[in-house]
Amino acid sequence: MKSKFKRILYGGDYNPNQWPEEIWAEDMRIFRDAHINSATINVFSWAKIQPSENVYDFSCLDKMIDMLSRENYDIVLATSTAALPAWMVKKYPEVMSTDYEGRQHHFGQRHNACPNSLVYQKYAKALTAKLVERYGDNPHITYWHINNEYGAECYCDNCKKAFHVWLKDKYKTIHAVNTAWNMEFWGHTIYDWDEIVVPNALGEGIGKEKTAFSGISIDYRRFISDSLLSNYKMERDVIRAKQPHALITTNLMGTFKGLDYFKWAKEMDIVSWDNYPAYDTPWSQVAMTHDLMRGLKNEPFMLMEQTPSQQNWQKYNSLKRPGQMRAQSYQTLAHGADTIQFFQLRRSVGGCEKFHGAIIAHAGTENTRVFRETAQLGSELESFGNKTLGSANPSRVGIIFDWDNYWALEYTSGPSEDLKYVEQIHNYYKFFYNKNISVDMIPVDADFSQYNLIAAPVLYMVKDNMAEELESFVANGGTLITSFMSGIVDQSDNVHLGGYPGPLRSMAGVWVEEIDALAPEQKNHARFTDGTTASCGLLCDLMHLEGAEALAVYEDDFYQGMPVVTRNHFGKGNVYYVGSQLDETGLEKVLTQAVADAGVTPVIPEATQLEVTVRESETTRFYYVMNFTGEAQPLPDSLAGKTDLITGETAKCGDSLKPWDVLLLTEMIH
Ligand code: GLA
Ligand code: ZN
């Protein structure tokens, strides 16, 4: 694949406008020592570059761009539309969003605009136009960063009206709306479009998440995602008109629930995202999220932000340990990133992010641990040139991730509050991660035929055509794994009648008659045919075989002896159905068998505690080998003899990797 970059961008958010100019030259000197070659600027400067309604002032931004251009930076120019200027809110209060509780906000914070405010749209568009008109010819500006971390919600009257338009477009008739939302329930039938209100805490909301009419809430979520996306497209189109070859992006947030990122990615030239794991986020989950971001466009992505060490907004903002930032950066590259960018280059003096890590700390010098580690990584990445850029992550396993499903599963009332989509997906992903089996995170409309094995846990919402696509994947020899809470509803959260798992029933060869919900302290057990057992809980499907074989049955309760894990031969393939949340060893047992059925292999033959992830260019296979375990780990023998791109040395049998150690071993592809 041809890369969208000429070099690995190494840099990050930079706000020299918050500092006196004397400091800027010093910054440049220090960044040179860290091999910084890129800066993301102008992210939150709307009030500075447009001090009032009819006045624009680019003098400070001009100077910043001149300086960075002289230094030959790749500039990622942001459009600054993510935080409203105070004057705008004062004059047009309706530009501020209204929250779930129905409170219209005052000036403050960021990500605060109503996406359907015409005033906001007018000024955001005008600002973008001014920026591209002024800087569009600068060859150093080839990347555009629109807005920032889109995701604000709004429940104002403007949005309500826009929702009506969105609904008319989707459903055409009131009758179709009533049917989609099953409005006979509780006598909610509507007769006119303007009877429809927004589904917030004052309307259909139950608590923060659940709702009396999940169909309405899912549609509202789709509508807000689309509204923000049209804000994005509005700015993008302004830039594109003047600079057709620019790469335009906005920074996404991994498994963030609010936006349908698969839909968004279709409108983005490249995916970029911000990686902020907490001190206790499992490395497998970080890897999964990178894979998801790569999966959005099925191509390399930008790491737009990570902290060099500390954060400020988490519960416990621990330091990254010596070597950790480097190992994390290599993990990011391993899963498909072609850039490493930080938030931020210089630590701010005030405001809520003054404790957020940066390459230059408050001490103001390069004599810090964090700086030295950043400089080391910078020099390593620079030494790779363009060798790794654009390389692919070949995978025979796909895990389905779907935002509609995410919303439906978590908005619906019952059967268990503890059912969380990302957690369920991660339970499956973790197995493949621990075995060093490469995974693609895929949308429901992916081309399934490229995979040997597809995992679709908690595939609660099965939309039109999906069952047919999955059936033909299995009939042609694929292995499908699905689980409890699958096949239950259609795209409006109405049940597929006739017995669970609805449209998946014939390929799974099971009928789920009832679903038991277990409290955290309650457990059942699965007994496998070889006599081993595993504990299980959360939800327990009470199912009947309809052609499938039972791989395990329940040991306890009144459904003792009923199947809990099944496999069904369907056409040339197999469908596994996992009817309860198995403990890790239980799930491992099932997935090991499925992987064997599917003929999927890990990237190296040996079992190891190291993370080993492979990217491939046309000529070279890159093995990213990382130790996230906290103890030294032996190098697997099959990796000996390969050359480390970082040090130029050849890895030997008997080598070991200390905690946070990294190797980037290469092998020619013939
Ligand atoms: C987000 C934002 C940045 C900054 C960082 C701090 O990712 O995009 O502006 O606030 O968080 O972690
Ligand atoms: Zn609004």
XYZ file of C-alpha atoms and ligand atoms in Angstrom:
683
model
C 0.000 0.000 0.000
C 1.304 3.440 -0.848
C 1.720 5.522 2.278
C 0.033 8.841 2.840
C 3.261 10.086 4.466
C 6.798 10.759 3.317
C 8.203 10.304 6.792
C 6.912 9.196 10.166
C 5.392 12.362 11.586
C 6.777 12.897 15.051
C 5.453 15.839 17.018
C 2.114 16.870 18.400
C -0.148 19.618 19.710
C 1.749 22.849 20.078
C 0.338 26.088 21.436
C 3.069 28.755 21.220
C 0.297 31.355 21.199
C -0.022 30.664 24.933
C 3.578 31.774 25.449
C 5.683 34.904 24.942
C 7.538 34.844 21.636
C 10.980 34.772 23.299
C 10.303 31.173 24.193
C 9.546 30.026 20.661
C 13.109 29.941 19.361
C 14.149 28.012 22.424
C 11.345 25.531 21.758
C 12.602 24.998 18.214
C 16.100 24.324 19.454
C 14.894 21.796 22.002
C 12.531 20.057 19.569
C 15.351 19.691 17.033
C 17.199 17.596 19.604
C 14.160 15.359 19.903
C 13.844 14.938 16.107
C 10.421 16.549 16.161
C 9.295 17.116 12.578
C 5.625 17.974 12.949
C 3.313 20.199 14.976
C -0.454 20.349 15.288
C -1.396 23.965 15.756
C -4.407 26.217 16.075
C -6.604 23.645 17.782
C -8.245 26.028 20.239
C -7.609 29.510 18.886
C -10.930 30.683 17.545
C -11.173 33.571 20.009
C -7.641 34.625 19.145
C -7.977 34.608 15.366
C -11.473 36.042 15.356
C -11.625 38.540 18.212
C -15.058 39.766 17.188
C -17.795 39.148 14.703
C -16.218 40.943 11.760
C -12.567 41.010 12.698
C -10.000 38.347 11.981
C -6.425 38.583 13.206
C -3.930 36.055 11.913
C -0.785 37.873 12.989
C 0.184 35.367 15.670
C -0.706 32.339 13.559
C 1.267 33.792 10.632
C 4.357 33.940 12.800
C 3.893 30.405 14.074
C 3.439 29.035 10.587
C 6.443 30.965 9.274
C 8.608 29.617 12.023
C 7.486 26.003 11.606
C 7.816 26.246 7.825
C 11.377 27.496 8.175
C 12.070 24.496 10.382
C 10.649 22.222 7.672
C 7.862 20.880 9.863
C 4.898 18.975 8.523
C 2.185 21.219 9.875
C -1.131 19.733 10.926
C -3.346 22.775 10.794
C -6.455 22.661 12.934
C -9.528 24.723 12.170
C -10.184 25.842 15.755
C -13.918 25.303 15.651
C -14.160 23.102 18.745
C -14.392 25.882 21.345
C -16.669 28.852 20.820
C -15.450 32.404 21.392
C -17.168 34.210 24.267
C -18.410 37.059 22.056
C -20.357 34.617 19.919
C -22.114 33.042 22.890
C -22.935 36.464 24.303
C -24.530 37.618 21.076
C -26.070 34.286 19.995
C -26.713 32.163 23.106
C -28.317 29.437 20.979
C -24.900 28.401 19.645
C -24.305 26.655 22.973
C -25.515 23.095 23.326
C -28.312 21.872 25.572
C -27.501 18.824 27.669
C -29.345 15.595 28.381
C -31.022 17.186 31.395
C -32.373 19.893 29.103
C -30.115 22.682 30.408
C -28.827 25.111 27.843
C -25.232 25.863 28.723
C -23.583 29.213 29.295
C -20.212 30.152 27.888
C -17.542 27.765 29.071
C -15.715 24.536 28.362
C -15.130 23.301 24.789
C -16.912 20.905 22.423
C -19.800 23.102 23.305
C -21.572 24.047 20.067
C -25.025 22.949 18.986
C -24.267 21.103 15.730
C -27.519 22.301 14.204
C -27.074 25.967 15.018
C -27.012 27.904 11.762
C -24.986 30.624 13.460
C -22.335 28.128 14.521
C -22.270 26.618 11.041
C -21.980 29.999 9.371
C -19.037 31.139 11.483
C -17.250 27.783 11.482
C -17.442 27.678 7.718
C -16.267 31.260 7.377
C -13.315 30.642 9.665
C -12.246 27.539 7.760
C -12.525 29.445 4.498
C -10.299 32.229 5.832
C -7.717 29.706 7.013
C -7.505 27.799 3.777
C -7.483 30.969 1.734
C -4.575 32.313 3.758
C -2.504 29.165 4.236
C -3.693 26.746 1.561
C -0.681 27.398 -0.669
C 1.900 26.726 2.005
C 3.569 23.424 1.026
C 4.267 22.639 4.686
C 0.557 22.449 5.430
C -0.600 19.191 3.975
C -2.652 17.867 6.879
C -5.808 19.433 8.223
C -7.264 18.675 11.621
C -10.920 19.667 11.644
C -12.437 20.691 14.964
C -11.350 18.382 17.793
C -12.683 15.156 19.258
C -16.216 15.582 17.919
C -18.771 14.068 20.243
C -20.839 16.732 21.982
C -24.534 16.025 22.274
C -27.310 18.512 22.021
C -31.002 18.330 22.897
C -32.097 21.868 22.034
C -35.101 23.016 20.021
C -32.971 23.541 16.939
C -31.837 19.960 17.145
C -35.402 18.824 17.698
C -36.466 20.507 14.468
C -33.502 19.087 12.602
C -34.381 15.663 14.013
C -37.841 15.969 12.473
C -36.268 16.659 9.082
C -33.891 13.722 9.514
C -36.813 11.457 10.438
C -38.944 12.583 7.506
C -36.096 11.789 5.221
C -35.609 8.362 6.745
C -39.188 7.233 7.329
C -41.271 9.341 4.921
C -44.522 8.753 6.879
C -45.613 9.086 10.498
C -47.005 5.600 10.229
C -43.541 4.230 9.478
C -42.165 6.063 12.527
C -44.859 4.637 14.783
C -44.098 1.169 13.486
C -40.330 1.504 13.792
C -40.573 2.712 17.382
C -43.455 0.397 18.310
C -45.432 3.374 19.589
C -48.528 1.363 20.447
C -46.555 0.464 23.561
C -47.734 2.721 26.448
C -49.972 4.475 23.963
C -47.286 6.737 22.513
C -48.743 6.875 19.020
C -48.000 10.178 17.279
C -50.063 11.870 14.592
C -47.844 14.772 13.624
C -44.096 15.224 13.209
C -43.942 18.050 15.709
C -45.252 15.777 18.469
C -41.845 14.108 18.438
C -39.599 15.318 21.259
C -35.936 14.583 21.895
C -35.293 11.452 23.990
C -33.477 12.979 26.959
C -33.974 12.930 30.738
C -37.106 15.064 30.336
C -38.494 12.628 27.773
C -38.000 8.903 27.302
C -34.714 8.593 29.253
C -34.471 6.200 32.178
C -31.412 7.325 34.150
C -28.410 8.277 32.040
C -28.481 5.525 29.476
C -31.494 3.288 29.317
C -34.634 4.494 27.687
C -38.309 3.660 27.511
C -38.116 3.675 23.710
C -34.675 2.535 22.706
C -35.723 2.795 19.052
C -36.054 6.570 19.464
C -32.782 6.864 21.355
C -30.902 4.848 18.735
C -32.317 7.039 15.985
C -31.398 10.161 17.944
C -27.873 8.854 18.368
C -27.683 8.214 14.624
C -29.016 11.702 14.020
C -26.469 13.410 16.318
C -23.642 11.388 14.764
C -24.868 12.521 11.329
C -25.286 16.138 12.475
C -21.711 16.336 13.696
C -20.558 14.556 10.568
C -22.228 17.165 8.433
C -20.364 19.836 10.429
C -17.173 17.961 9.593
C -18.064 17.642 5.911
C -18.941 21.315 5.717
C -15.417 22.316 6.801
C -13.786 19.541 4.795
C -15.443 20.647 1.589
C -14.265 24.215 2.088
C -10.680 22.991 2.454
C -10.950 20.533 -0.405
C -12.198 23.159 -2.822
C -8.984 25.108 -2.398
C -6.539 22.315 -1.578
C -7.733 19.150 -3.323
C -4.685 17.097 -2.307
C -4.616 17.911 1.395
C -5.153 15.059 3.839
C -8.098 15.987 6.006
C -8.899 14.313 9.290
C -10.335 14.821 12.740
C -9.078 13.119 15.872
C -11.268 10.191 16.937
C -11.424 8.552 20.345
C -11.213 4.798 19.887
C -14.277 2.985 21.174
C -16.035 6.280 21.998
C -19.721 5.511 21.983
C -21.181 8.688 20.572
C -20.326 8.504 16.873
C -20.601 5.827 14.231
C -16.930 5.919 13.307
C -17.292 3.457 10.417
C -19.650 5.930 8.800
C -17.359 8.838 9.635
C -14.258 7.169 8.244
C -15.823 7.066 4.794
C -15.694 10.870 4.814
C -12.162 11.177 6.214
C -8.997 11.093 4.115
C -7.157 9.352 6.903
C -8.151 8.177 10.351
C -6.414 9.783 13.313
C -7.037 9.098 16.968
C -6.063 9.954 20.542
C -4.798 7.136 22.732
C -5.151 7.705 26.472
C -5.233 4.377 28.292
C -5.524 4.508 32.080
C -2.956 2.998 34.419
C -4.984 -0.218 34.518
C -6.170 -0.531 30.900
C -5.074 -3.958 29.644
C -2.539 -3.848 26.803
C -4.832 -6.136 24.859
C -7.505 -3.460 25.014
C -5.105 -0.784 23.769
C -4.149 -3.108 20.909
C -7.809 -3.779 20.130
C -8.570 -0.087 19.953
C -5.678 0.515 17.555
C -6.966 -2.354 15.426
C -10.398 -0.776 15.442
C -8.977 2.547 14.289
C -7.033 0.779 11.538
C -10.174 -1.151 10.644
C -12.236 1.989 10.071
C -10.638 2.456 6.674
C -8.711 -0.786 6.636
C -5.460 1.134 6.261
C -2.737 2.791 8.358
C -3.805 5.614 10.657
C -2.306 8.558 12.524
C -1.764 8.557 16.245
C -2.806 12.174 16.708
C -2.317 12.301 20.469
C -0.788 10.428 23.354
C 0.820 11.835 26.447
C 4.596 11.685 26.749
C 4.025 10.630 30.353
C 1.241 11.909 32.572
C -2.362 12.958 32.119
C -4.504 15.246 34.190
C -8.061 14.079 33.638
C -8.002 10.505 34.784
C -8.669 9.336 38.286
C -5.048 8.455 38.970
C -2.624 10.105 36.589
C 0.371 7.871 36.952
C 3.672 8.544 35.197
C 4.623 6.382 32.288
C 7.455 4.271 33.629
C 10.911 4.540 32.008
C 10.612 2.830 28.622
C 6.820 2.670 28.694
C 6.115 5.547 26.322
C 8.538 4.034 23.836
C 7.017 0.556 24.091
C 3.523 2.009 23.778
C 4.570 3.968 20.706
C 5.923 0.829 19.054
C 2.712 -0.974 19.891
C 0.852 1.822 18.146
C 3.015 1.446 15.058
C 2.680 -2.324 15.265
C -1.087 -2.088 14.931
C -1.029 0.209 11.953
C -0.016 3.769 12.866
C 2.233 5.720 10.510
C 2.681 8.712 12.862
C 3.452 9.269 16.539
C 2.140 12.563 17.862
C 1.801 13.833 21.379
C -0.409 16.024 23.372
C 1.524 18.200 23.931
C 4.873 19.727 23.038
C 5.049 22.284 25.879
C 3.202 21.959 29.160
C 0.720 24.765 29.743
C 1.041 27.246 32.559
C -2.600 27.396 33.623
C -6.011 25.885 33.028
C -7.076 22.325 33.748
C -4.309 20.767 31.655
C -1.342 22.281 33.472
C -0.578 18.862 34.960
C -0.836 17.170 31.567
C 2.471 15.757 30.379
C 4.478 17.406 27.615
C 7.813 17.086 25.911
C 8.974 20.308 27.537
C 7.927 20.326 31.181
C 7.453 23.343 33.449
C 11.181 23.264 34.153
C 11.517 24.503 30.580
C 14.588 22.498 29.621
C 15.669 19.340 27.888
C 17.180 17.976 31.095
C 14.317 15.690 31.980
C 13.691 11.977 31.789
C 10.650 12.508 29.622
C 12.573 14.639 27.166
C 15.411 12.135 26.913
C 13.000 9.302 26.224
C 11.203 11.357 23.606
C 14.475 12.256 21.933
C 15.593 8.635 21.841
C 12.363 7.536 20.202
C 12.544 10.463 17.783
C 15.974 9.453 16.629
C 14.920 5.829 16.197
C 11.885 6.704 14.133
C 13.885 9.104 12.004
C 16.373 6.336 11.257
C 13.624 4.156 9.737
C 13.050 6.671 6.939
C 10.025 5.516 5.004
C 10.711 1.775 5.310
C 7.749 0.895 7.497
C 5.283 3.417 6.127
C 2.127 2.117 4.519
C 2.746 -1.490 5.484
C -0.311 -3.642 6.140
C -1.439 -5.893 9.012
C -2.458 -9.151 7.343
C -5.229 -10.897 9.302
C -7.398 -13.947 8.772
C -9.603 -13.201 11.773
C -12.255 -10.496 11.826
C -14.145 -9.293 14.890
C -17.330 -7.418 14.114
C -17.758 -4.035 15.782
C -20.919 -2.051 15.121
C -21.994 1.247 16.670
C -25.723 0.622 16.089
C -25.318 -2.589 18.014
C -23.345 -0.787 20.741
C -26.182 1.715 21.221
C -28.956 -0.845 21.046
C -27.316 -3.245 23.469
C -26.666 -0.561 26.069
C -29.855 1.488 25.681
C -32.183 -1.449 25.976
C -33.792 -2.159 29.296
C -32.861 -5.645 30.547
C -31.800 -8.372 30.922
C -28.618 -7.211 32.752
C -27.174 -3.806 33.576
C -23.672 -5.207 33.525
C -23.726 -6.094 29.852
C -21.212 -3.732 28.236
C -20.435 -3.947 24.557
C -16.747 -3.028 24.489
C -16.025 -5.337 27.395
C -17.711 -8.248 25.622
C -15.793 -7.631 22.406
C -12.571 -7.333 24.368
C -13.151 -10.722 26.061
C -12.880 -12.305 22.623
C -10.145 -10.049 21.290
C -7.962 -10.853 24.321
C -7.797 -14.512 23.369
C -6.352 -13.705 19.943
C -4.023 -11.092 21.442
C -2.621 -13.559 23.965
C -1.993 -16.042 21.177
C -0.455 -13.431 18.843
C -3.088 -14.034 16.223
C -3.625 -10.943 14.110
C -7.154 -9.524 14.134
C -9.009 -7.026 11.975
C -11.848 -5.151 13.627
C -14.496 -5.079 10.935
C -17.848 -3.423 10.242
C -21.025 -5.401 9.610
C -20.755 -4.695 5.888
C -17.151 -5.867 5.505
C -16.174 -8.327 2.824
C -16.319 -11.421 5.052
C -14.790 -13.640 2.397
C -11.259 -12.423 3.203
C -11.450 -14.097 6.615
C -11.266 -17.673 7.849
C -12.844 -16.846 11.161
C -15.288 -14.162 12.213
C -16.205 -13.484 15.814
C -19.446 -11.627 16.380
C -20.130 -11.750 20.107
C -23.306 -10.105 21.426
C -24.481 -9.435 17.883
C -27.761 -8.262 19.368
C -28.910 -6.207 16.393
C -29.032 -8.091 13.123
C -29.911 -5.641 10.376
C -31.184 -6.357 6.879
C -28.996 -8.690 4.800
C -26.543 -9.395 7.578
C -27.758 -12.897 8.314
C -27.559 -13.776 4.603
C -23.998 -12.453 4.379
C -22.947 -14.405 7.444
C -24.677 -17.536 6.167
C -22.862 -17.393 2.886
C -19.558 -16.815 4.705
C -20.125 -19.971 6.751
C -21.584 -22.000 3.884
C -18.388 -21.305 1.955
C -16.251 -22.751 4.714
C -15.892 -19.903 7.224
C -16.038 -20.286 10.980
C -18.403 -17.954 12.822
C -18.489 -17.485 16.577
C -21.404 -15.769 18.156
C -22.809 -15.640 21.648
C -25.702 -14.971 23.980
C -27.627 -11.749 23.217
C -27.254 -12.255 19.473
C -29.777 -12.161 16.650
C -32.420 -10.652 18.886
C -33.530 -7.368 17.295
C -33.746 -5.559 13.986
C -32.329 -2.130 13.164
C -35.065 -0.406 15.205
C -34.589 -2.565 18.291
C -37.756 -4.559 17.630
C -37.498 -8.292 18.215
C -37.090 -10.766 15.354
C -40.089 -12.911 16.210
C -40.187 -16.688 16.138
C -37.511 -17.512 18.713
C -33.958 -16.390 19.502
C -31.402 -16.036 17.979
C -33.777 -14.957 15.214
C -32.109 -14.827 11.819
C -29.015 -16.634 13.183
C -31.081 -19.560 14.420
C -30.806 -21.857 11.432
C -27.067 -21.420 10.921
C -26.378 -21.771 14.660
C -28.665 -24.800 14.883
C -30.007 -23.769 18.297
C -33.143 -22.243 19.752
C -32.776 -20.072 22.822
C -35.976 -20.339 24.795
C -35.131 -18.130 27.786
C -32.292 -15.893 29.019
C -31.374 -15.967 32.694
C -29.499 -13.008 34.220
C -27.071 -13.710 37.040
C -25.876 -11.172 39.602
C -22.074 -10.805 39.938
C -22.012 -13.098 42.970
C -23.995 -15.820 41.171
C -22.299 -18.390 38.925
C -23.206 -21.426 36.927
C -20.701 -23.887 35.423
C -20.140 -25.310 31.997
C -19.056 -28.951 31.736
C -17.272 -29.737 28.477
C -17.501 -33.125 26.790
C -13.958 -33.969 27.962
C -15.082 -33.525 31.579
C -13.356 -30.190 32.240
C -15.404 -27.339 33.633
C -15.422 -23.561 33.528
C -17.477 -21.081 35.457
C -19.970 -18.909 33.641
C -22.383 -16.110 34.447
C -23.796 -12.705 33.519
C -26.360 -14.209 31.142
C -27.274 -17.846 30.673
C -29.170 -18.892 27.567
C -31.514 -21.802 28.045
C -31.251 -23.462 24.689
C -32.333 -26.441 22.653
C -30.304 -28.136 19.970
C -31.703 -27.896 16.463
C -28.951 -29.714 14.630
C -25.963 -28.338 16.572
C -23.876 -30.495 18.899
C -23.373 -29.504 22.527
C -19.717 -28.835 23.392
C -20.616 -28.055 26.990
C -23.689 -28.210 29.217
C -24.723 -26.361 32.383
C -23.883 -28.045 35.651
C -26.179 -26.188 38.006
C -29.641 -24.831 38.569
C -32.886 -25.983 36.986
C -31.312 -25.857 33.521
C -28.542 -28.292 34.463
C -27.787 -30.516 31.473
C -28.969 -28.007 28.880
C -26.364 -26.954 26.304
C -24.296 -23.841 26.994
C -21.748 -24.041 24.159
C -22.601 -25.519 20.772
C -21.167 -26.047 17.332
C -23.157 -26.476 14.171
C -21.874 -27.594 10.787
C -23.439 -25.365 8.197
C -22.518 -25.818 4.563
C -18.741 -26.149 4.485
C -18.248 -24.189 7.708
C -19.082 -24.088 11.388
C -20.999 -21.844 13.724
C -20.059 -21.741 17.398
C -22.634 -20.403 19.816
C -21.472 -19.467 23.317
C -24.578 -19.204 25.475
C -23.102 -17.641 28.598
C -20.151 -15.509 29.643
C -17.470 -18.126 30.195
C -14.442 -17.509 32.373
C -11.153 -16.994 30.544
C -10.132 -20.655 30.443
C -13.566 -21.741 29.261
C -13.603 -19.229 26.446
C -10.034 -20.127 25.556
C -11.057 -23.734 25.178
C -13.868 -22.894 22.786
C -11.846 -20.431 20.755
C -8.879 -22.781 20.517
C -11.143 -25.328 18.878
C -12.663 -22.710 16.572
C -9.222 -21.482 15.525
C -8.199 -25.056 14.727
C -11.377 -25.557 12.668
C -10.665 -22.366 10.800
C -6.993 -23.152 10.180
C -5.869 -19.813 11.601
C -2.298 -19.570 12.874
C -0.421 -17.114 15.115
C 2.323 -14.908 13.659
C 4.992 -17.126 15.238
C 4.693 -20.826 16.086
C 5.717 -20.578 19.754
C 3.562 -19.540 22.678
C 5.074 -16.471 24.338
C 4.128 -13.775 26.835
C 5.562 -11.170 24.502
C 3.341 -9.233 22.164
C 4.416 -10.063 18.609
C 2.589 -8.208 15.863
C 3.377 -8.262 12.168
C 3.156 -5.608 9.484
C 4.134 -6.285 5.890
C 5.310 -4.067 3.082
C 5.805 -5.415 -0.431
C 9.349 -6.447 0.381
C 9.584 -6.810 4.122
C 7.854 -8.436 7.049
C 8.224 -6.409 10.262
C 7.879 -8.213 13.584
C 7.151 -5.759 16.389
C 8.147 -7.588 19.559
C 7.234 -5.940 22.858
C 7.400 -6.908 26.481
C 4.443 -5.558 28.449
C 4.670 -8.144 31.225
C 6.793 -6.612 33.978
C 9.292 -9.501 33.851
C 12.076 -10.505 31.483
C 10.850 -12.804 28.693
C 12.864 -15.080 26.430
C 12.953 -14.348 22.725
C 11.075 -17.093 20.861
C 13.554 -19.175 18.833
C 11.744 -18.605 15.561
C 12.646 -14.912 15.768
C 16.367 -15.522 16.163
C 18.475 -14.646 13.149
C 16.304 -11.683 12.159
C 17.757 -8.188 12.148
C 16.516 -5.461 14.453
C 15.718 -2.330 12.487
C 16.296 -0.207 15.609
C 19.830 -1.323 16.502
C 20.942 -3.122 13.339
C 21.822 -6.140 15.463
C 20.784 -9.714 14.800
C 18.537 -11.325 17.392
C 20.014 -14.510 18.853
C 18.620 -17.643 20.456
C 18.717 -17.157 24.197
C 18.223 -13.364 24.038
C 15.667 -11.980 26.394
C 13.597 -8.821 26.554
C 13.352 -6.808 29.743
C 10.067 -5.125 30.701
C 9.150 -2.462 28.099
C 11.874 -3.706 25.726
C 11.121 -3.578 22.034
C 12.570 -5.241 18.935
C 11.583 -4.463 15.387
C 12.760 -7.539 13.552
C 12.741 -7.666 9.799
C 12.553 -10.437 7.259
C 12.585 -10.143 3.489
C 9.516 -11.449 1.681
C 10.353 -13.499 -1.367
C -7.864 15.340 24.217
C -7.852 16.637 23.453
C -6.672 17.493 23.731
C -6.279 17.432 25.185
C -6.063 16.002 25.588
C -5.613 15.861 27.020
O -7.393 14.278 23.530
O -7.970 16.455 22.074
O -6.984 18.804 23.362
O -7.281 18.000 25.953
O -7.275 15.326 25.466
O -5.430 14.505 27.352
Zn -28.847 21.722 19.409
